[in-house]
mmCIF file with all atom_site columns, C-alpha atoms in Angstrom:
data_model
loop_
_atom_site.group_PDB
_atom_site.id
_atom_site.type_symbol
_atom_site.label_atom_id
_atom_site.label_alt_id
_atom_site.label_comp_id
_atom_site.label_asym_id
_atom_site.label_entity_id
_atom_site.label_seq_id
_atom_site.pdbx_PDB_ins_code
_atom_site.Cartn_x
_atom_site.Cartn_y
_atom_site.Cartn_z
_atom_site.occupancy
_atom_site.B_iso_or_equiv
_atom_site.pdbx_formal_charge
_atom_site.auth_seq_id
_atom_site.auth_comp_id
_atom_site.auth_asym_id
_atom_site.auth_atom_id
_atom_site.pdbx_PDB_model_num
ATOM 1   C CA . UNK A 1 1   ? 13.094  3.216   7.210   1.00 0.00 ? 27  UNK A CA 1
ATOM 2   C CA . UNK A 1 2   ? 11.108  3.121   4.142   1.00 0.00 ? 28  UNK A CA 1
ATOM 3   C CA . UNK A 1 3   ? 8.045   5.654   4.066   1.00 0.00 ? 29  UNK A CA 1
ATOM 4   C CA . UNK A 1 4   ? 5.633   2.955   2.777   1.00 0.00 ? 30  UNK A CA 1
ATOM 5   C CA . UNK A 1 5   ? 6.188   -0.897  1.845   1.00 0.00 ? 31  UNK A CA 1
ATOM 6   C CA . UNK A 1 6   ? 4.087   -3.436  0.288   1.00 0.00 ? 32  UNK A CA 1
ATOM 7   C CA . UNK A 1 7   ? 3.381   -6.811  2.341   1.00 0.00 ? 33  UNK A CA 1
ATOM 8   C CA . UNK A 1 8   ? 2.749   -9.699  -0.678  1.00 0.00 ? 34  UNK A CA 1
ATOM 9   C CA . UNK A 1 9   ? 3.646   -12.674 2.134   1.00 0.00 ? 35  UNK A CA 1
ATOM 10  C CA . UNK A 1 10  ? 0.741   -13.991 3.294   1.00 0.00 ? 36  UNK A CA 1
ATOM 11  C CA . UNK A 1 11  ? 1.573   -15.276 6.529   1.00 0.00 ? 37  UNK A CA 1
ATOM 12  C CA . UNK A 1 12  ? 3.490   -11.590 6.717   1.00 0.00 ? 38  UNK A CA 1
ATOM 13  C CA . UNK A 1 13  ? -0.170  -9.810  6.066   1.00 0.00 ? 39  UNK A CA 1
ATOM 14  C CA . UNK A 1 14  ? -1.241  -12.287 8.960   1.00 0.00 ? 40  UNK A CA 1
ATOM 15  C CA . UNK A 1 15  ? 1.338   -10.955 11.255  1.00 0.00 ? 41  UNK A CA 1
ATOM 16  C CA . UNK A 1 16  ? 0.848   -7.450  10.703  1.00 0.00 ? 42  UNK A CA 1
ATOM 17  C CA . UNK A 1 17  ? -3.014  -7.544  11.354  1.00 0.00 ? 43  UNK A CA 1
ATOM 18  C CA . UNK A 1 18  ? -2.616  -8.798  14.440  1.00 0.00 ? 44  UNK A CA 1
ATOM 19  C CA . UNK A 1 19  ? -4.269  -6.002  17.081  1.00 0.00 ? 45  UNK A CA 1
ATOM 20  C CA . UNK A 1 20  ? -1.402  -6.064  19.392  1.00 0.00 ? 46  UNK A CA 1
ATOM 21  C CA . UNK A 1 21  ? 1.319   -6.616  16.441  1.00 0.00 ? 47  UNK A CA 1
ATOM 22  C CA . UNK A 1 22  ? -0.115  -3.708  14.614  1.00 0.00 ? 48  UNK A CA 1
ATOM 23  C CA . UNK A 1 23  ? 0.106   -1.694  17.579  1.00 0.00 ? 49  UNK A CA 1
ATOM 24  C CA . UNK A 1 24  ? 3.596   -2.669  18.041  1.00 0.00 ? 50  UNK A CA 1
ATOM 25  C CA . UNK A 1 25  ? 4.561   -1.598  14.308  1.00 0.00 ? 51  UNK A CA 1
ATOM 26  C CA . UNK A 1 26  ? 2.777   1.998   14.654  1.00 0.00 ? 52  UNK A CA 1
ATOM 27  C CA . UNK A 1 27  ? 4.652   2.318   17.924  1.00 0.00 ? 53  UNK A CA 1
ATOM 28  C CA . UNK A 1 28  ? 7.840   1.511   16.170  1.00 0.00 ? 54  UNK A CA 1
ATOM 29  C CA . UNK A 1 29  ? 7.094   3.803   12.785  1.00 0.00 ? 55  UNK A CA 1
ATOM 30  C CA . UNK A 1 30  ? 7.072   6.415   15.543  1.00 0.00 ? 56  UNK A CA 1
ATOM 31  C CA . UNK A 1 31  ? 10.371  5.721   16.852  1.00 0.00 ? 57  UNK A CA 1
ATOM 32  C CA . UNK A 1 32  ? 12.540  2.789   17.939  1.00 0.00 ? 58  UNK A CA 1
ATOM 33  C CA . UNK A 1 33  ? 12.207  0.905   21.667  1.00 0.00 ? 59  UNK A CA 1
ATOM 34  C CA . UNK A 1 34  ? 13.082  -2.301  23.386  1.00 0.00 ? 60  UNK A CA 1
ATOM 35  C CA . UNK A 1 35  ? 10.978  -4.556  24.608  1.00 0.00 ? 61  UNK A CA 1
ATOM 36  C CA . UNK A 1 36  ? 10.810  -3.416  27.889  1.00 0.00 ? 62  UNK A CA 1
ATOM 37  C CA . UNK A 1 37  ? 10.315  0.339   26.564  1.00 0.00 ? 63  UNK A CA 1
ATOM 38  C CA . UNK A 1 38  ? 7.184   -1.268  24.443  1.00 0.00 ? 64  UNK A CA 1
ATOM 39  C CA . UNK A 1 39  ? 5.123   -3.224  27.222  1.00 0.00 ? 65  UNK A CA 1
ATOM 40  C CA . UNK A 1 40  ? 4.645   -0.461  29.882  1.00 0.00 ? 66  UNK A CA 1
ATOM 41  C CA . UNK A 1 41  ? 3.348   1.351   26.546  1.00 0.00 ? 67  UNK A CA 1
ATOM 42  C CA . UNK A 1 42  ? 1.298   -1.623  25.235  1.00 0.00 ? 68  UNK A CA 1
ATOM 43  C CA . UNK A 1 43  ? 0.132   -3.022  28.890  1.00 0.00 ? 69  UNK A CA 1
ATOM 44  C CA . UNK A 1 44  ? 1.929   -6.645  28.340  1.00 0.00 ? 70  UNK A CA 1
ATOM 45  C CA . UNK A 1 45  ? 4.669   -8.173  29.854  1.00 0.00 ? 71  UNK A CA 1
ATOM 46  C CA . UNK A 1 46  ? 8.236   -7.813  28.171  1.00 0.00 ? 72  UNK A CA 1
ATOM 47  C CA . UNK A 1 47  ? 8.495   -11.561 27.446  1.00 0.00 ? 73  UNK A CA 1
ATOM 48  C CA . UNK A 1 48  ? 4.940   -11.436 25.389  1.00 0.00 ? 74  UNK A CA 1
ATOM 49  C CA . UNK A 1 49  ? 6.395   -8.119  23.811  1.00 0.00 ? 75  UNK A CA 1
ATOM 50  C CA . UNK A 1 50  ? 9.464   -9.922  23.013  1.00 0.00 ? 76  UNK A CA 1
ATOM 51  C CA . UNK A 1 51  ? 7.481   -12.911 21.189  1.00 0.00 ? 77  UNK A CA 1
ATOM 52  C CA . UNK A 1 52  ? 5.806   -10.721 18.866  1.00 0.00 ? 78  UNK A CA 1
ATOM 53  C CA . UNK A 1 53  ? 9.170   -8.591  18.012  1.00 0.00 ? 79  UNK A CA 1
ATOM 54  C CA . UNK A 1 54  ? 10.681  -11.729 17.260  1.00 0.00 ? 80  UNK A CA 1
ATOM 55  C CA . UNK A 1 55  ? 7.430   -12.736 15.099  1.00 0.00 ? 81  UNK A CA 1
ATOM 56  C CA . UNK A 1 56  ? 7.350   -9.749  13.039  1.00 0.00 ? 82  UNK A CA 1
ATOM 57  C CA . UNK A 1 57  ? 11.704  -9.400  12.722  1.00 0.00 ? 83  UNK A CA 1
ATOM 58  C CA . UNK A 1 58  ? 11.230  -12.583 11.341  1.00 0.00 ? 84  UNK A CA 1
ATOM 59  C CA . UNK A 1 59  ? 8.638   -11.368 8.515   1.00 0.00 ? 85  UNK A CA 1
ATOM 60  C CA . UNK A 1 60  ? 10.722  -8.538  7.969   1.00 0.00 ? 86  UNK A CA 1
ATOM 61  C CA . UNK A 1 61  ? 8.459   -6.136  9.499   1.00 0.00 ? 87  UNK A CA 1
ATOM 62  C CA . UNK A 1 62  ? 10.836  -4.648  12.348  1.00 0.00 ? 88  UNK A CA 1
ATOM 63  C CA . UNK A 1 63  ? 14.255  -4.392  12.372  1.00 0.00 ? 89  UNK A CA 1
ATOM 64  C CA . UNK A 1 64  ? 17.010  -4.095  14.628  1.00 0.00 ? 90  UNK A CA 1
ATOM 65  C CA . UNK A 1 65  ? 17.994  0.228   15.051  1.00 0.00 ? 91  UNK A CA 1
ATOM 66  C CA . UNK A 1 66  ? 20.582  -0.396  17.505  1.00 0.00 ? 92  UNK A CA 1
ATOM 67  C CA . UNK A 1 67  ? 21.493  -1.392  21.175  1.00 0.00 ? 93  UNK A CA 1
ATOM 68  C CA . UNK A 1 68  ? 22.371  -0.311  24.132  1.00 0.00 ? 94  UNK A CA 1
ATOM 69  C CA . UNK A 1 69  ? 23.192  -1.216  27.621  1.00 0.00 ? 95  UNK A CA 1
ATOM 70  C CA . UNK A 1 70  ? 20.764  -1.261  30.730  1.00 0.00 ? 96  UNK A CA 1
ATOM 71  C CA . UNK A 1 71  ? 22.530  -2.312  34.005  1.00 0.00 ? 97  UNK A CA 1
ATOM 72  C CA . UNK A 1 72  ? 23.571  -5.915  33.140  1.00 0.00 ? 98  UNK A CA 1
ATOM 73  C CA . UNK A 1 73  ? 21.472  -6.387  30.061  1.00 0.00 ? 99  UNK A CA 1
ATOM 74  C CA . UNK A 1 74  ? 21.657  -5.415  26.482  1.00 0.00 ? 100 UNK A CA 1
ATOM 75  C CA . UNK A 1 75  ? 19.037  -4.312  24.843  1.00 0.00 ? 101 UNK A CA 1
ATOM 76  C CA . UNK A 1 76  ? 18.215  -4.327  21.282  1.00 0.00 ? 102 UNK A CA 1
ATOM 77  C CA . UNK A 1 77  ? 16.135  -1.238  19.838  1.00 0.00 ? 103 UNK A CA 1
ATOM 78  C CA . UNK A 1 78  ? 13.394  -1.884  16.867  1.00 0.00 ? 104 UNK A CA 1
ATOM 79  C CA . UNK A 1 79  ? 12.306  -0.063  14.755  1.00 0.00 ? 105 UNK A CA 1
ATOM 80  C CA . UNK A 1 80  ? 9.387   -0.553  12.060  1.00 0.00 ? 106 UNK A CA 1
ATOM 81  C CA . UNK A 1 81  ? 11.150  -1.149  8.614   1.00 0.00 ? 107 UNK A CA 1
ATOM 82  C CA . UNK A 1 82  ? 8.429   1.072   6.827   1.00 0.00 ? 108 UNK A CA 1
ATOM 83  C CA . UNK A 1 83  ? 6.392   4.152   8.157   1.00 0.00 ? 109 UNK A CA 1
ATOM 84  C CA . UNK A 1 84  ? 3.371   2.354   6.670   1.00 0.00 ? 110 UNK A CA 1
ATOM 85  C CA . UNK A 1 85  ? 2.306   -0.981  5.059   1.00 0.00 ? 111 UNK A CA 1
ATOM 86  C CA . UNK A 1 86  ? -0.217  -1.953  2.520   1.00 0.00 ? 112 UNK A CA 1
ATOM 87  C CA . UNK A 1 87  ? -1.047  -5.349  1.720   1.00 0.00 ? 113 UNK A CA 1
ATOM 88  C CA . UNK A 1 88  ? -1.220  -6.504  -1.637  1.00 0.00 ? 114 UNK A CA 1
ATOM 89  C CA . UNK A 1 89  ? -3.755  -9.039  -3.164  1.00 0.00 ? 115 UNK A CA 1
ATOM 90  C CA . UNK A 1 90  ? -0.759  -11.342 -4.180  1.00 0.00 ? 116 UNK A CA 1
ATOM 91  C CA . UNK A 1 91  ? -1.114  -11.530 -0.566  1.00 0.00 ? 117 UNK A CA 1
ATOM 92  C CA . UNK A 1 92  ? -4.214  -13.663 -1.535  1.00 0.00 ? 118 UNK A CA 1
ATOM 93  C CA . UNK A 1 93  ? -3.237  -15.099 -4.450  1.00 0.00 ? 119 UNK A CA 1
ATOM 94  C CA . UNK A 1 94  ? -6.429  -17.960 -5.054  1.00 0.00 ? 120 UNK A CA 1
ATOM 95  C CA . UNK A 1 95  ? -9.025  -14.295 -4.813  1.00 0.00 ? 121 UNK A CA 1
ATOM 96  C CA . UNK A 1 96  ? -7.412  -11.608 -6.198  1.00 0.00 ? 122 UNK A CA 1
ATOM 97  C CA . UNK A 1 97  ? -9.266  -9.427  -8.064  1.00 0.00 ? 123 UNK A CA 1
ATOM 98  C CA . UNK A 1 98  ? -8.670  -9.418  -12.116 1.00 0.00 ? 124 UNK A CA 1
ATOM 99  C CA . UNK A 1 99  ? -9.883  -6.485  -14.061 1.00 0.00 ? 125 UNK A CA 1
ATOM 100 C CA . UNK A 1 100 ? -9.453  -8.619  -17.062 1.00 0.00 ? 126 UNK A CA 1
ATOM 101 C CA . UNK A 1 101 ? -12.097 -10.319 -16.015 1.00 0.00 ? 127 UNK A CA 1
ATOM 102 C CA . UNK A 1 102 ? -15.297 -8.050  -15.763 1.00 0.00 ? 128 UNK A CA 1
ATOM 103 C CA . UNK A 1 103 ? -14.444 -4.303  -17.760 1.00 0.00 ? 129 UNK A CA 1
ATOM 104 C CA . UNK A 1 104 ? -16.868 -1.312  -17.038 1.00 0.00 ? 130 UNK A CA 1
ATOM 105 C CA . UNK A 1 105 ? -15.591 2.190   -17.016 1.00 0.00 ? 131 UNK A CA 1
ATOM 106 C CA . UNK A 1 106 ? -18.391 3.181   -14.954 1.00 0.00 ? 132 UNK A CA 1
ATOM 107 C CA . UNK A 1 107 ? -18.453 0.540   -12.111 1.00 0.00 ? 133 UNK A CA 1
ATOM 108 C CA . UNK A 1 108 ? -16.867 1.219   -8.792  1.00 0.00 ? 134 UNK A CA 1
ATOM 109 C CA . UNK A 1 109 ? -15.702 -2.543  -8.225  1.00 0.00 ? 135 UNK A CA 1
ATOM 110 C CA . UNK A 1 110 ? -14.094 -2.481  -11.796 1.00 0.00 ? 136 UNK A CA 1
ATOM 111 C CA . UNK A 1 111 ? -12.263 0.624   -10.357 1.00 0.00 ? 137 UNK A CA 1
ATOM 112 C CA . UNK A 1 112 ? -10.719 -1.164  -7.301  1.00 0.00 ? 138 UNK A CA 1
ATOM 113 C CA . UNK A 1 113 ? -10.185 -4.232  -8.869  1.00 0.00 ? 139 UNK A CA 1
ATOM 114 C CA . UNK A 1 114 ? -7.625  -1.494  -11.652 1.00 0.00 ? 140 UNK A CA 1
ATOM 115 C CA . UNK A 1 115 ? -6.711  0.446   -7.973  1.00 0.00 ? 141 UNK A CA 1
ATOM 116 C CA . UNK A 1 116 ? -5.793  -3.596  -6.222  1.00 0.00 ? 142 UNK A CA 1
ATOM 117 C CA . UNK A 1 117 ? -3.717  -4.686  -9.355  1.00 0.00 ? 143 UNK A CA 1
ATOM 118 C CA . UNK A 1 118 ? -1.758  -1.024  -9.054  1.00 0.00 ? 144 UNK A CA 1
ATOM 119 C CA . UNK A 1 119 ? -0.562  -2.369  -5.530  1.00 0.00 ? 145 UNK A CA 1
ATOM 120 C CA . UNK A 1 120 ? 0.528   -5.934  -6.595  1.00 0.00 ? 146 UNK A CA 1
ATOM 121 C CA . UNK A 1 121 ? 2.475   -4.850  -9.931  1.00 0.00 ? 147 UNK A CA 1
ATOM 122 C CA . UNK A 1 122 ? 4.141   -1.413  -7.833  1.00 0.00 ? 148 UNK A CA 1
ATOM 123 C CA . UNK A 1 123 ? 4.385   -3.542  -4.748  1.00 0.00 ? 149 UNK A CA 1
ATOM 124 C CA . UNK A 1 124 ? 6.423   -6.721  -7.246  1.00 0.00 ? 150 UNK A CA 1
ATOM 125 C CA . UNK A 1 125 ? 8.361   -3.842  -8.926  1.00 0.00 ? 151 UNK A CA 1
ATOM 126 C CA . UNK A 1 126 ? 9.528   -2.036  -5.689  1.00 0.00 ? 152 UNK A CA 1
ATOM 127 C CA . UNK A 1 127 ? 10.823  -5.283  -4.703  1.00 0.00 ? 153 UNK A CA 1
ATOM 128 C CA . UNK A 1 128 ? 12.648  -6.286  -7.984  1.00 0.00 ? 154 UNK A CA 1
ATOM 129 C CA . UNK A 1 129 ? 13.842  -2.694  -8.231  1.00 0.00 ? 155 UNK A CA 1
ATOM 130 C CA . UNK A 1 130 ? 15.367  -2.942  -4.989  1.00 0.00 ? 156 UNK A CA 1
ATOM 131 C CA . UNK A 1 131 ? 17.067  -6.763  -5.607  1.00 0.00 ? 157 UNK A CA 1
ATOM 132 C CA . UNK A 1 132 ? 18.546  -5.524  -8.374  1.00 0.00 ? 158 UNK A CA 1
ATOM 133 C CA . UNK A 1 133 ? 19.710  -2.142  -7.086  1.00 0.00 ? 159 UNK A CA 1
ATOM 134 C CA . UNK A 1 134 ? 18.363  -0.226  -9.927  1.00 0.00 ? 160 UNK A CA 1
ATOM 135 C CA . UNK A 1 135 ? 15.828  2.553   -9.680  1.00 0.00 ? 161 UNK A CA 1
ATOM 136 C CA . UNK A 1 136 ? 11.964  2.221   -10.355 1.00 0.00 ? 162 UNK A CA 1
ATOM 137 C CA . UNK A 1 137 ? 10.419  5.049   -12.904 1.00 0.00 ? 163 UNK A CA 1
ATOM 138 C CA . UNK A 1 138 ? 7.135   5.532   -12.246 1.00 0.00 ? 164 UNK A CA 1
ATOM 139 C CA . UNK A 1 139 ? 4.600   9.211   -12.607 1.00 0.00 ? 165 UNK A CA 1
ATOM 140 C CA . UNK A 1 140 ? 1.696   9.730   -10.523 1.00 0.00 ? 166 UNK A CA 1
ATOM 141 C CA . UNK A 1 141 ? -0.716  12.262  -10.724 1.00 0.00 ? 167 UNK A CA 1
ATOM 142 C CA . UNK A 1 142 ? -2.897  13.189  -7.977  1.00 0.00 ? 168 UNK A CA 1
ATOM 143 C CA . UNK A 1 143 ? -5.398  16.280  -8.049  1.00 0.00 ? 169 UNK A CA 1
ATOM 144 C CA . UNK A 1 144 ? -8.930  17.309  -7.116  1.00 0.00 ? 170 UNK A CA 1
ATOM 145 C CA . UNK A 1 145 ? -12.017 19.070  -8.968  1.00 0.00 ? 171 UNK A CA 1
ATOM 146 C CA . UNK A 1 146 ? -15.170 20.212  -8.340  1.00 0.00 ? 172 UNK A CA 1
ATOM 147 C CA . UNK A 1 147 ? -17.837 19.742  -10.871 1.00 0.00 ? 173 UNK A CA 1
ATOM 148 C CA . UNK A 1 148 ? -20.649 22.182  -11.175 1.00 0.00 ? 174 UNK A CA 1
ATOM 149 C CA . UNK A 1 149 ? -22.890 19.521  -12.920 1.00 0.00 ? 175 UNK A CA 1
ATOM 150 C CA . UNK A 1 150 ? -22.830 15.358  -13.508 1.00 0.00 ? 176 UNK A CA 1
ATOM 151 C CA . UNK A 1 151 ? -22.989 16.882  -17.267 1.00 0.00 ? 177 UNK A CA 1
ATOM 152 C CA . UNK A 1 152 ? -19.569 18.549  -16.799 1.00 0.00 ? 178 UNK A CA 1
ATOM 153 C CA . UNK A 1 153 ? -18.145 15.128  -15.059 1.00 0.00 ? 179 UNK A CA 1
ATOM 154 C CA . UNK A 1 154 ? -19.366 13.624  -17.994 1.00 0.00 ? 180 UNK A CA 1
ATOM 155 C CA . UNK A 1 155 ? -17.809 16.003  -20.423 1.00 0.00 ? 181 UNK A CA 1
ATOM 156 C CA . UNK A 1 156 ? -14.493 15.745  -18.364 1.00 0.00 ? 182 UNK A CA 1
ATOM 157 C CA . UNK A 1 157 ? -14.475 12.331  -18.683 1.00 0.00 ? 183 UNK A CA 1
ATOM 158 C CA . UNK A 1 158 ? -14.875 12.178  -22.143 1.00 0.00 ? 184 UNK A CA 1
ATOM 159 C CA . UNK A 1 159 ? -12.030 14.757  -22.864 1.00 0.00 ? 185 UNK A CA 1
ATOM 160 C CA . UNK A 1 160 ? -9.913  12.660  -20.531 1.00 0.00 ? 186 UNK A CA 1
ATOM 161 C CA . UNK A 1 161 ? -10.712 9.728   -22.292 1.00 0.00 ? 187 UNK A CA 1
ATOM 162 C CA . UNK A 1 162 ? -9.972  11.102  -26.046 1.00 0.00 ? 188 UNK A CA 1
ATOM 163 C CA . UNK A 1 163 ? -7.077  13.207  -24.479 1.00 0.00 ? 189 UNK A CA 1
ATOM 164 C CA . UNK A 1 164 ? -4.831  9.767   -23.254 1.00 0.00 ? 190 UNK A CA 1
ATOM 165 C CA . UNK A 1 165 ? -5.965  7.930   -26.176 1.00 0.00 ? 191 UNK A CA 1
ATOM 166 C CA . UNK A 1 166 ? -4.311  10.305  -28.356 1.00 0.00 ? 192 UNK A CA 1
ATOM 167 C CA . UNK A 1 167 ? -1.278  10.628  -26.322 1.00 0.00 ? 193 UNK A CA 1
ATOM 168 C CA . UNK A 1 168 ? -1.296  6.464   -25.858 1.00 0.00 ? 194 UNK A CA 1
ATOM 169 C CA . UNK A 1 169 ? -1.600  5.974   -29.792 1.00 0.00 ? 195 UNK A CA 1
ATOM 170 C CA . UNK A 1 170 ? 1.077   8.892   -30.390 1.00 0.00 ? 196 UNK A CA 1
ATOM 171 C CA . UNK A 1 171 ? 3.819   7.633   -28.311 1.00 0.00 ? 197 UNK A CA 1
ATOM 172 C CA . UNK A 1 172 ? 2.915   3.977   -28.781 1.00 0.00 ? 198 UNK A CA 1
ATOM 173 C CA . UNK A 1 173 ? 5.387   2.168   -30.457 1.00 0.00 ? 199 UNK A CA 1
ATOM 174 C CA . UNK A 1 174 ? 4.944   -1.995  -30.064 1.00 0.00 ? 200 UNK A CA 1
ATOM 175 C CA . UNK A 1 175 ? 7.909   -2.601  -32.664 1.00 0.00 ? 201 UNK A CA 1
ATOM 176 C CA . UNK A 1 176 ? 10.956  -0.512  -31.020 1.00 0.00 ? 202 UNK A CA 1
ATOM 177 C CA . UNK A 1 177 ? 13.132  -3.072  -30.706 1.00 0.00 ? 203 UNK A CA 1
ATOM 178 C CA . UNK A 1 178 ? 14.594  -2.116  -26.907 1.00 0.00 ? 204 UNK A CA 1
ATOM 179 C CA . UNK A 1 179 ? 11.177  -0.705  -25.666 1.00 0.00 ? 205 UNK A CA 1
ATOM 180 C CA . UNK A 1 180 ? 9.405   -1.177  -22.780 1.00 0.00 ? 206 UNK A CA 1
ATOM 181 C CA . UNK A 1 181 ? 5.653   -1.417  -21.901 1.00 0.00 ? 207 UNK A CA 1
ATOM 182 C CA . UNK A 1 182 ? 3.977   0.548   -19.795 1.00 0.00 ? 208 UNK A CA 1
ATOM 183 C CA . UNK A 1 183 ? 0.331   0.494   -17.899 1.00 0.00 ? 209 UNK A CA 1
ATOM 184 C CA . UNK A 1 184 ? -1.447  3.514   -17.971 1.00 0.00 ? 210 UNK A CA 1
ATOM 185 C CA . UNK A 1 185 ? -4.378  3.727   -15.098 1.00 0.00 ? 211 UNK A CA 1
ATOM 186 C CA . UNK A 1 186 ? -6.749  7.323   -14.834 1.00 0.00 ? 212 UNK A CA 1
ATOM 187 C CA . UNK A 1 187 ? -9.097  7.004   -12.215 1.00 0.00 ? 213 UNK A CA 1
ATOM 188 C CA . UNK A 1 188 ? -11.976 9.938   -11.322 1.00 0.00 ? 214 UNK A CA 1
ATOM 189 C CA . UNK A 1 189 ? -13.954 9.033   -7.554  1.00 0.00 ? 215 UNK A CA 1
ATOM 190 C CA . UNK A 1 190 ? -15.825 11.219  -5.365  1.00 0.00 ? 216 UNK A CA 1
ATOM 191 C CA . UNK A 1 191 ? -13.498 12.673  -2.913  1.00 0.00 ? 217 UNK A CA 1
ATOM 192 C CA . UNK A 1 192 ? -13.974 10.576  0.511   1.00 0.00 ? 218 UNK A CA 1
ATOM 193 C CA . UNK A 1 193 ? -14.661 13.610  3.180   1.00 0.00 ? 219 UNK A CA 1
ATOM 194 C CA . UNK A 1 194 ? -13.437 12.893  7.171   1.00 0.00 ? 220 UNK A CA 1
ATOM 195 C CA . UNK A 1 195 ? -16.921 12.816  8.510   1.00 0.00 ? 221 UNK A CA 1
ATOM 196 C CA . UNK A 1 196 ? -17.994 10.506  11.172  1.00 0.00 ? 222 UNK A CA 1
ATOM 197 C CA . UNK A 1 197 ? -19.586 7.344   9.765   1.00 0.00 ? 223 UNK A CA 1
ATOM 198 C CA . UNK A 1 198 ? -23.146 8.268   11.291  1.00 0.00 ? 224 UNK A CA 1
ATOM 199 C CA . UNK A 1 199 ? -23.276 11.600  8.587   1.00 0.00 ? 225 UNK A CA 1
ATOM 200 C CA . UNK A 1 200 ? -21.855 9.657   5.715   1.00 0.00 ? 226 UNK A CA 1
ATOM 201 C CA . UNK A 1 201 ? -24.726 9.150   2.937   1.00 0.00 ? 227 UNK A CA 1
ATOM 202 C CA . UNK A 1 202 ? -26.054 5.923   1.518   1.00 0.00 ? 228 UNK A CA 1
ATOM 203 C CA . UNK A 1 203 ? -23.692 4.990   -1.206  1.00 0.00 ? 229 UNK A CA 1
ATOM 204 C CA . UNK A 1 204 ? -25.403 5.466   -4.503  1.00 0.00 ? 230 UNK A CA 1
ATOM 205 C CA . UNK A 1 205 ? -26.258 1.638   -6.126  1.00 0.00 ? 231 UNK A CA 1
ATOM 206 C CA . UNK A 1 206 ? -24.114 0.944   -9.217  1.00 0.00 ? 232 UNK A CA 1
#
């Protein structure tokens, strides 16, 4: 099982969203089960539990973990083929967003449109990576700070700025014959707190 997989099939994101499909995939992240293991959990019948295996084997969403016998019948354990799933916007290819299209350093939407294209290209890597049997090199850098003042997130952004420009100009080299590009993406948000909804504050207009 993979720890987290990228859906770009639409009718696959269709699946998966589902209520009672969904529930069906976190059951089987958790550990594998039968049909008949699944609707005393779920409240449905084994035959409606057995439809919507079959639907979501068929997107590639469960797979078979094994079987084993029950009396006179076999049955087959699933199991989720990822821990978790996120759905990329080649999902919905006609509305995806394009940072190309609208660029603003400061604008939130500009930010997820950067943070949605991360997911397709990753997501269409992962899965050319893994045709081809050959491993993926990525970095990631994840970290948090607390600024005293919106002057010192200010200054931090502009060192961050100046600081990957240098590094992007030093290492940049567009005629090495053998190279390959890169995308570099920085992103600075608030940090989303686990509050309940009703304490959460107005979001601040762009």
């Amino acid at each position: 099982m993979l720890d987290v997989t990228v859906i770009e099939d639409p009718e696959a994101a269709a699946v998966s969203l589902d209520p009672v499909r969904a529930r069906l995939l976190a059951e089987l992240a958790a550990e594998p089960a039968s049909a008949a293991m699944l609707a005393g959990k779920v409240g449905l019948p084994r035959q409606k539990v057995n439809y919507h295996l079959k639907t979501l084997e068929r997107h590639g969403l469960v797979e078979l973990a094994g079987e084993r016998r029950k009396g006179n019948v076999t049955e087959r354990l699933m199991r989720a083929s990822a821990a978790s799933y996120v759905i990329s916007p080649a999902a919905l290819p006609a509305v995806q967003p394009d940072p190309d299209r609208f660029r603003d350093q400061l604008s939130a939407r500009w930010l997820l449109a950067l943070g949605a294209r991360l997911v397709r290209d990753v997501g269409t890597l992962i899965g050319g990576a893994a045709r081809a049997r050959k491993p993926l090199a990525t970095y990631a850098l994840d970290g948090e700070v607390r600024f005293a003042s919106a002057a010192d997130r200010a200054a931090f952004a502009q060192e961050l700025t100046a600081g990957v420009s240098a590094l992007i100009r030093k290492y940049d080299a567009p005629d090495a014959e053998g190279g390959r590009d890169h995308r570099v993406v920085v992103a600075l948000h608030p940090t989303v707190k686990d509050r309940p909804a009703a304490l959460e504050p107005a979001p601040e207009a762009e």
